[in-house]
Coordinates of C-alpha atoms in Angstrom, one line a residue:
Chain A
M48 CA 26.2 21.2 -107.3
R49 CA 23.4 18.8 -106.8
R50 CA 25.7 15.9 -106.3
K51 CA 27.8 17.9 -104.0
I52 CA 24.7 18.6 -101.7
L53 CA 23.7 14.9 -101.8
R54 CA 27.2 13.8 -100.7
L55 CA 27.3 16.3 -98.0
L56 CA 23.9 15.1 -96.8
A57 CA 25.1 11.5 -96.7
V58 CA 28.1 12.3 -94.7
V59 CA 26.1 14.4 -92.2
G60 CA 23.7 11.7 -91.8
M61 CA 26.3 9.0 -91.1
A62 CA 28.0 11.3 -88.6
V63 CA 24.7 11.8 -86.8
A64 CA 23.9 8.1 -86.7
L65 CA 27.4 7.3 -85.3
L66 CA 27.1 10.1 -82.7
S67 CA 23.8 9.0 -81.6
L68 CA 25.0 5.4 -81.1
S69 CA 27.9 6.6 -78.8
V70 CA 26.1 9.3 -76.7
T71 CA 22.4 8.6 -76.5
P72 CA 21.3 6.9 -73.2
A73 CA 19.2 3.9 -73.4
L74 CA 15.5 4.5 -72.6
A75 CA 15.2 1.4 -70.6
D76 CA 14.5 1.7 -67.0
T77 CA 17.6 1.9 -65.0
S78 CA 18.2 2.1 -61.2
Q79 CA 17.9 5.8 -61.7
D80 CA 14.2 5.3 -62.4
V81 CA 13.6 2.8 -59.7
T82 CA 13.5 4.0 -56.0
I83 CA 15.6 2.0 -53.7
T84 CA 15.3 2.3 -50.0
A85 CA 17.0 0.3 -47.2
Q86 CA 17.2 0.9 -43.5
P87 CA 20.6 0.9 -41.6
A88 CA 19.7 -2.4 -40.0
F89 CA 22.0 -5.4 -39.5
M90 CA 21.5 -9.0 -38.6
S91 CA 23.9 -11.1 -36.6
I92 CA 23.3 -14.6 -35.2
S93 CA 25.3 -17.5 -34.3
N94 CA 24.5 -21.0 -32.8
A95 CA 26.1 -23.3 -30.5
P96 CA 26.6 -26.2 -30.1
T97 CA 26.6 -27.1 -34.0
T98 CA 25.8 -30.6 -33.7
W99 CA 23.3 -33.0 -32.2
V100 CA 23.3 -36.9 -32.2
P101 CA 19.9 -38.0 -30.9
N102 CA 20.2 -40.3 -28.0
D103 CA 23.6 -39.1 -26.8
I104 CA 22.8 -38.2 -23.1
V105 CA 24.5 -40.7 -21.1
G106 CA 22.7 -41.7 -17.7
D107 CA 19.2 -40.6 -18.7
G108 CA 17.8 -44.1 -18.7
V109 CA 17.4 -44.4 -22.4
T110 CA 19.4 -47.5 -23.6
P111 CA 21.3 -48.5 -25.5
K112 CA 23.3 -45.3 -26.3
G113 CA 24.7 -44.7 -29.7
Y114 CA 21.8 -46.2 -31.4
I115 CA 18.6 -44.6 -32.7
S116 CA 15.7 -47.1 -32.4
P117 CA 12.9 -47.1 -35.1
D118 CA 9.7 -45.4 -34.2
T119 CA 11.1 -43.6 -31.1
V120 CA 10.8 -40.0 -30.2
Y121 CA 14.0 -38.2 -29.2
H122 CA 14.4 -34.6 -27.9
S123 CA 17.5 -32.4 -27.8
N124 CA 16.8 -32.0 -24.1
P125 CA 19.8 -31.9 -21.8
L126 CA 17.6 -33.5 -19.1
G127 CA 17.0 -36.6 -21.1
D128 CA 16.7 -37.9 -24.7
A129 CA 13.2 -39.1 -24.0
T130 CA 12.1 -36.2 -21.7
T131 CA 9.4 -34.2 -23.1
P132 CA 10.0 -30.5 -22.5
S133 CA 7.8 -28.8 -20.1
D134 CA 4.9 -26.2 -20.6
P135 CA 6.4 -23.7 -20.9
V136 CA 9.8 -24.7 -22.0
V137 CA 12.6 -23.7 -19.9
D138 CA 16.2 -22.9 -20.8
G139 CA 17.5 -26.1 -19.3
E140 CA 15.5 -28.1 -21.7
C141 CA 17.2 -26.6 -24.8
R142 CA 20.4 -27.9 -26.3
F143 CA 21.1 -24.9 -28.6
T144 CA 21.6 -21.2 -27.9
I145 CA 21.3 -18.6 -30.5
T146 CA 23.4 -15.5 -29.8
N147 CA 21.6 -12.6 -31.4
T148 CA 23.4 -9.3 -31.7
S149 CA 21.0 -8.0 -34.5
N150 CA 19.8 -4.4 -34.2
V151 CA 16.3 -5.4 -35.4
A152 CA 13.7 -7.8 -34.3
T153 CA 13.8 -11.1 -36.2
D154 CA 11.8 -14.3 -37.0
L155 CA 13.6 -17.5 -36.5
T156 CA 12.6 -20.6 -38.6
V157 CA 14.1 -24.1 -38.4
N158 CA 14.2 -26.4 -41.4
F159 CA 15.1 -30.1 -41.3
P160 CA 16.0 -31.5 -44.6
D161 CA 15.9 -35.1 -45.6
H162 CA 18.8 -37.3 -44.4
T163 CA 21.6 -38.4 -46.7
G164 CA 23.5 -41.7 -46.2
G165 CA 22.4 -44.8 -44.5
D166 CA 18.7 -45.4 -44.8
A167 CA 18.2 -41.7 -46.2
S168 CA 15.2 -41.2 -44.1
T169 CA 12.9 -38.4 -45.6
N170 CA 11.1 -35.7 -43.6
S171 CA 7.3 -36.3 -43.8
D172 CA 6.8 -32.5 -43.2
L173 CA 3.9 -33.3 -41.1
G174 CA 5.6 -33.8 -37.8
T175 CA 4.5 -37.5 -37.8
N176 CA 6.7 -40.5 -38.7
G177 CA 5.9 -43.4 -41.2
A178 CA 7.7 -46.0 -43.1
T179 CA 11.0 -44.5 -44.2
T180 CA 9.9 -41.0 -43.1
F181 CA 10.6 -39.1 -39.9
G182 CA 8.9 -36.3 -38.2
A183 CA 10.6 -33.2 -36.6
Y184 CA 9.6 -30.4 -34.4
S185 CA 11.5 -27.4 -33.2
Y186 CA 10.8 -25.6 -30.0
C187 CA 12.2 -22.8 -27.9
T188 CA 12.3 -21.4 -24.4
G189 CA 9.1 -19.8 -23.2
M190 CA 7.0 -21.9 -25.7
T191 CA 4.1 -24.0 -24.6
Y192 CA 5.6 -27.1 -25.9
S193 CA 2.4 -29.4 -26.0
T194 CA 0.5 -27.0 -28.4
G195 CA 3.2 -24.7 -29.6
K196 CA 5.9 -26.7 -30.8
V197 CA 6.6 -26.1 -34.6
I198 CA 6.7 -28.6 -37.4
A199 CA 10.4 -28.7 -38.6
K200 CA 9.8 -29.2 -42.4
T201 CA 12.2 -29.8 -45.1
T202 CA 11.7 -26.1 -46.2
G203 CA 9.3 -23.5 -45.6
S204 CA 8.6 -24.2 -41.9
D205 CA 6.5 -21.8 -39.9
A206 CA 8.4 -19.5 -37.6
M207 CA 9.6 -21.1 -34.3
K208 CA 10.0 -17.7 -32.8
E209 CA 8.5 -14.4 -34.1
N210 CA 9.6 -11.1 -33.3
L211 CA 12.7 -11.9 -31.4
A212 CA 13.8 -8.6 -30.0
A213 CA 17.0 -7.0 -31.0
T214 CA 20.2 -8.2 -29.2
T215 CA 18.2 -11.0 -27.4
D216 CA 19.6 -14.5 -27.2
I217 CA 17.3 -17.5 -27.2
K218 CA 17.6 -21.2 -26.4
W219 CA 16.0 -23.7 -28.7
G220 CA 15.8 -27.6 -29.4
L221 CA 14.5 -30.3 -31.7
T222 CA 12.4 -33.2 -31.4
Y223 CA 12.9 -36.1 -33.8
E224 CA 10.6 -39.1 -34.2
S225 CA 12.4 -41.9 -36.1
Q226 CA 11.0 -43.9 -39.1
T227 CA 8.5 -46.6 -38.2
N228 CA 10.3 -49.4 -40.0
A229 CA 13.6 -51.1 -39.1
W230 CA 16.8 -49.8 -40.3
T231 CA 18.3 -51.6 -43.2
S232 CA 21.7 -50.1 -44.0
G233 CA 23.5 -50.2 -40.6
T234 CA 25.3 -47.0 -41.4
N235 CA 24.9 -43.5 -40.3
M236 CA 22.8 -41.0 -42.0
V237 CA 23.0 -37.1 -41.7
S238 CA 20.9 -34.1 -42.2
T239 CA 22.0 -30.4 -42.0
V240 CA 19.3 -28.3 -40.1
T241 CA 19.2 -24.8 -40.6
I242 CA 18.0 -21.9 -38.4
T243 CA 17.1 -18.8 -40.4
A244 CA 16.7 -15.3 -39.0
T245 CA 14.6 -13.0 -41.2
V246 CA 13.9 -9.4 -40.2
Y247 CA 10.4 -9.4 -38.4
M248 CA 7.9 -7.1 -40.4
A249 CA 4.4 -7.0 -39.0
Chain B
M100 CA 22.9 4.9 -109.6
K101 CA 25.0 7.2 -107.4
R102 CA 21.8 8.9 -106.2
L103 CA 20.4 5.5 -105.3
F104 CA 23.6 4.9 -103.2
V105 CA 23.2 8.2 -101.5
V106 CA 19.6 7.5 -100.6
M107 CA 20.5 4.1 -99.3
L108 CA 23.2 5.6 -97.0
L109 CA 20.8 8.1 -95.8
T110 CA 18.1 5.4 -95.1
I111 CA 20.7 3.3 -93.2
A112 CA 21.8 6.4 -91.1
L113 CA 18.2 7.3 -90.3
V114 CA 17.4 3.6 -89.1
L115 CA 20.5 3.5 -87.0
S116 CA 19.4 6.9 -85.3
V117 CA 16.1 5.5 -84.5
A118 CA 17.2 2.2 -83.3
S119 CA 19.7 3.8 -80.9
V120 CA 17.2 6.1 -79.2
T121 CA 14.3 3.7 -78.7
G122 CA 15.2 0.1 -78.2
C123 CA 18.6 -0.8 -77.6
H124 CA 20.1 -0.9 -74.1
S125 CA 23.6 -1.1 -73.2
Y126 CA 24.5 -2.5 -69.8
T127 CA 27.1 -0.5 -68.0
E128 CA 29.5 -2.1 -65.6
P129 CA 28.9 -0.6 -62.1
A130 CA 31.6 1.7 -60.8
A131 CA 34.6 0.2 -59.1
P132 CA 33.6 -0.8 -55.6
P133 CA 35.0 1.2 -52.7
P134 CA 37.4 -0.4 -50.2
S135 CA 35.8 -2.1 -47.4
T136 CA 35.4 -0.2 -44.1
P137 CA 35.1 -2.5 -41.2
E138 CA 35.0 0.2 -38.6
T139 CA 32.4 2.7 -39.0
T140 CA 30.4 5.3 -37.3
L141 CA 26.7 5.0 -37.0
P142 CA 24.5 8.0 -37.3
T143 CA 23.3 9.3 -34.1
T144 CA 19.7 9.9 -35.2
P145 CA 17.4 7.4 -37.1
P146 CA 16.7 8.1 -40.6
V147 CA 13.1 8.4 -41.7
T148 CA 11.6 5.0 -41.3
T149 CA 8.4 5.5 -43.3
S150 CA 8.2 3.1 -46.0
P151 CA 7.3 4.5 -49.4
S152 CA 4.9 1.6 -49.8
G153 CA 3.2 2.3 -46.5
Q154 CA 4.4 -1.1 -45.0
Q155 CA 5.5 -1.5 -41.5
P156 CA 8.8 -0.1 -41.3
V157 CA 11.9 -1.7 -40.0
I158 CA 13.1 0.3 -37.0
P159 CA 16.7 -0.6 -36.3
N160 CA 18.3 0.5 -33.0
L161 CA 21.1 2.6 -34.1
T162 CA 22.6 2.6 -30.7
I163 CA 23.8 -1.0 -31.3
R164 CA 26.9 -1.5 -33.3
P165 CA 27.7 -4.7 -35.2
S166 CA 30.2 -6.7 -33.3
Y167 CA 33.6 -7.1 -34.6
D168 CA 33.7 -10.8 -33.4
Q169 CA 30.3 -11.9 -34.8
H170 CA 29.2 -12.6 -38.3
W171 CA 26.8 -9.9 -39.7
I172 CA 25.2 -8.8 -42.8
T173 CA 23.5 -5.5 -43.8
P174 CA 21.2 -4.3 -45.3
V175 CA 18.3 -6.8 -44.3
V176 CA 15.5 -5.3 -46.2
Y177 CA 15.4 -3.6 -49.5
E178 CA 12.5 -2.0 -51.1
F179 CA 12.2 -1.3 -54.8
H180 CA 9.5 0.9 -56.3
N181 CA 8.6 1.7 -59.8
V182 CA 10.2 -1.6 -61.2
G183 CA 9.0 -2.6 -64.7
A184 CA 10.1 -4.5 -67.7
G185 CA 13.5 -3.2 -68.7
S186 CA 14.4 -2.0 -65.3
V187 CA 18.1 -2.3 -64.4
I188 CA 18.7 -2.3 -60.6
D189 CA 22.5 -2.4 -59.9
T190 CA 23.1 1.1 -58.3
W191 CA 22.0 2.7 -55.0
T192 CA 19.6 5.7 -55.7
D193 CA 18.8 6.1 -52.0
T194 CA 20.0 9.6 -50.9
N195 CA 20.6 8.4 -47.4
T196 CA 24.1 7.8 -47.1
D197 CA 24.9 5.6 -44.3
P198 CA 28.4 4.3 -43.3
L199 CA 27.2 1.1 -41.7
L200 CA 25.2 0.1 -44.9
G201 CA 28.1 1.2 -46.9
H202 CA 25.8 2.6 -49.6
V203 CA 26.4 5.8 -51.4
R204 CA 24.2 7.0 -54.1
G205 CA 25.8 5.9 -57.4
Q206 CA 27.7 3.0 -56.0
P207 CA 26.9 -0.6 -56.9
L208 CA 24.0 -2.3 -55.0
H209 CA 25.4 -4.8 -52.4
L210 CA 25.0 -6.9 -49.3
R211 CA 27.7 -6.3 -46.9
L212 CA 29.2 -9.4 -45.0
H213 CA 31.5 -9.5 -42.0
N214 CA 33.4 -12.6 -40.9
G215 CA 33.6 -12.3 -37.0
N216 CA 35.9 -15.5 -36.8
D217 CA 39.5 -15.5 -36.1
V218 CA 39.9 -17.9 -39.1
P219 CA 38.7 -17.7 -42.6
A220 CA 35.0 -18.3 -43.2
T221 CA 33.1 -19.4 -46.2
F222 CA 29.6 -18.1 -46.7
W223 CA 26.9 -19.2 -49.2
V224 CA 24.9 -16.4 -50.6
Y225 CA 22.0 -17.7 -52.5
Y226 CA 18.5 -16.8 -53.9
R227 CA 16.0 -18.5 -51.6
D228 CA 13.3 -20.6 -53.5
N229 CA 10.9 -20.6 -50.8
R230 CA 10.4 -17.6 -48.6
E231 CA 10.8 -17.7 -44.9
S232 CA 8.4 -15.5 -42.7
P233 CA 6.8 -14.5 -46.0
R234 CA 5.1 -11.1 -45.9
A235 CA 1.3 -11.8 -46.4
D236 CA 0.9 -8.5 -48.4
F237 CA 3.6 -9.6 -50.9
A238 CA 3.2 -12.3 -53.3
D239 CA 5.8 -15.0 -53.9
A240 CA 8.1 -13.8 -56.7
P241 CA 7.2 -15.5 -60.0
Y242 CA 9.6 -18.3 -61.0
E243 CA 11.3 -16.3 -63.6
V244 CA 12.5 -13.5 -61.2
K245 CA 15.3 -15.9 -59.9
S246 CA 16.9 -15.5 -63.4
W247 CA 17.0 -11.8 -63.1
V248 CA 19.1 -11.8 -60.0
T249 CA 23.0 -11.9 -60.3
I250 CA 25.2 -12.5 -57.3
S251 CA 28.6 -11.5 -57.7
E252 CA 30.2 -14.2 -55.3
E253 CA 28.1 -17.2 -54.3
Y254 CA 30.7 -18.6 -51.9
P255 CA 32.7 -15.8 -50.6
M256 CA 35.6 -16.8 -48.4
L257 CA 36.3 -14.0 -46.0
Q258 CA 39.6 -13.6 -44.2
P259 CA 39.4 -13.3 -40.3
K260 CA 37.4 -10.1 -39.4
E261 CA 37.2 -9.1 -43.1
T262 CA 34.2 -7.1 -44.2
R263 CA 33.3 -7.6 -47.9
D264 CA 30.6 -6.4 -50.3
I265 CA 28.7 -8.8 -52.4
Y266 CA 27.3 -7.2 -55.4
I267 CA 23.7 -7.7 -56.4
S268 CA 22.0 -6.8 -59.7
V269 CA 18.5 -7.4 -60.6
I270 CA 18.0 -7.0 -64.3
V271 CA 14.3 -7.4 -65.6
P272 CA 14.1 -8.2 -69.3
S273 CA 12.2 -5.9 -71.5
T274 CA 10.0 -8.9 -72.3
A275 CA 8.9 -9.4 -68.7
G276 CA 5.1 -10.0 -68.6
T277 CA 2.5 -9.3 -66.0
M278 CA 3.7 -9.5 -62.6
P279 CA 2.0 -9.2 -59.2
P280 CA 1.6 -5.6 -57.9
Q281 CA 3.9 -6.5 -55.1
F282 CA 6.0 -9.4 -54.6
E283 CA 8.9 -10.5 -52.4
F284 CA 12.1 -12.6 -53.0
Q285 CA 14.8 -13.4 -50.5
I286 CA 18.6 -13.7 -50.7
T287 CA 20.1 -15.9 -47.8
V288 CA 23.5 -16.0 -46.4
R289 CA 24.4 -19.3 -44.9
T290 CA 27.2 -19.6 -42.5
G291 CA 29.5 -22.5 -41.5
I292 CA 30.1 -23.7 -45.1
G293 CA 32.7 -26.2 -45.1
E294 CA 32.6 -26.9 -41.5
A295 CA 31.6 -30.1 -39.6
S296 CA 28.4 -28.4 -38.1
I297 CA 25.1 -29.9 -38.9
V298 CA 23.2 -26.9 -37.4
K299 CA 23.8 -24.0 -39.6
P300 CA 22.6 -20.4 -39.0
E301 CA 21.3 -18.2 -41.9
M302 CA 20.7 -14.6 -42.1
N303 CA 17.9 -14.0 -44.6
T304 CA 17.3 -10.6 -46.4
R305 CA 14.0 -9.4 -47.9
W306 CA 13.8 -7.9 -51.3
L307 CA 10.4 -6.2 -51.7
V308 CA 9.3 -5.2 -55.1
T309 CA 6.5 -2.8 -56.2
W310 CA 5.8 -3.2 -59.9
K311 CA 5.2 -0.2 -61.9
K312 CA 1.5 0.4 -62.6

């Protein structure tokens, strides 16, 4: 009799263990415990044109074309490669247009990574040039260029435009100061610039 | 001898029972995603915009609809509260069902992307190592947070006018140590991948985490 009871207990114990493995929910936190909120907001930006070759504006008096001189400042200013944007910057001094159909206000940030190819000039992240390093700024319409232009760093630049209203387009541009020392490779180099929209939060 | 065997069986059964209700966690695959719904109807009245964390809320203009001919993403800000070691964030718990966001309680957490082009477009969805326009009241996410985040498709190629959900999960290991009370990480969607452009727009989403006290 005693043996039977022990057998029965063993079977019941195993059954309980197996059942608890299959049906007991884990006690770790899940998304049921974490509160998630998100607003019905969307972001939508596009940019045009999508390219810029410094010193490409024919007839602006900057020669020779198709060549970037060392230690020279170039602007993506349709009025002239060497024409410094005004205070304040006007639309006509900006090469690029951001089309913004977002339904929330956004911050816009421009990053200008190191070049690849050719002399592979790197961004000083200071806005100034040096041996093998270039300086870069971003600017946008309405900005006081002389004091307000924003250093375009490799990454983590300050916002070029804060609190851009929903569905508001904006024109913008780049300033590039080439490295101080002469080119050695004689071949092109390229960098992929990004303009990043992040929802504005005061 | 037999009695010893029975006692051993009982002991094993007891250990298994205790282990299953205290420490083990089994990850459950999210439910099958719903079909994409490119054309949606927005709610006519804004939802409550008060953030549980008391932060400045994002106030979208709900009269503006996303364009069928532009790239767009939604949502753009997430807030997670009561996150702690062992948290698994992969499912919407928000009771506010919104057809634009496409999120419904119990469905997988996601970013919704739309290709506004007339040709296929490839996007790059990535965890951003350096925050843009960082929230001053939220710390940088500690380095290890990146390893908690899983993105279902990092280079989705969308067909013309296609809308697709990219699933995101945040799985905090049970061994996670001390974290800042509030921190932010960002997931970015870069457009123009594989195109000749050298100026590429990005749409950047904020993920604001409040750590369990």
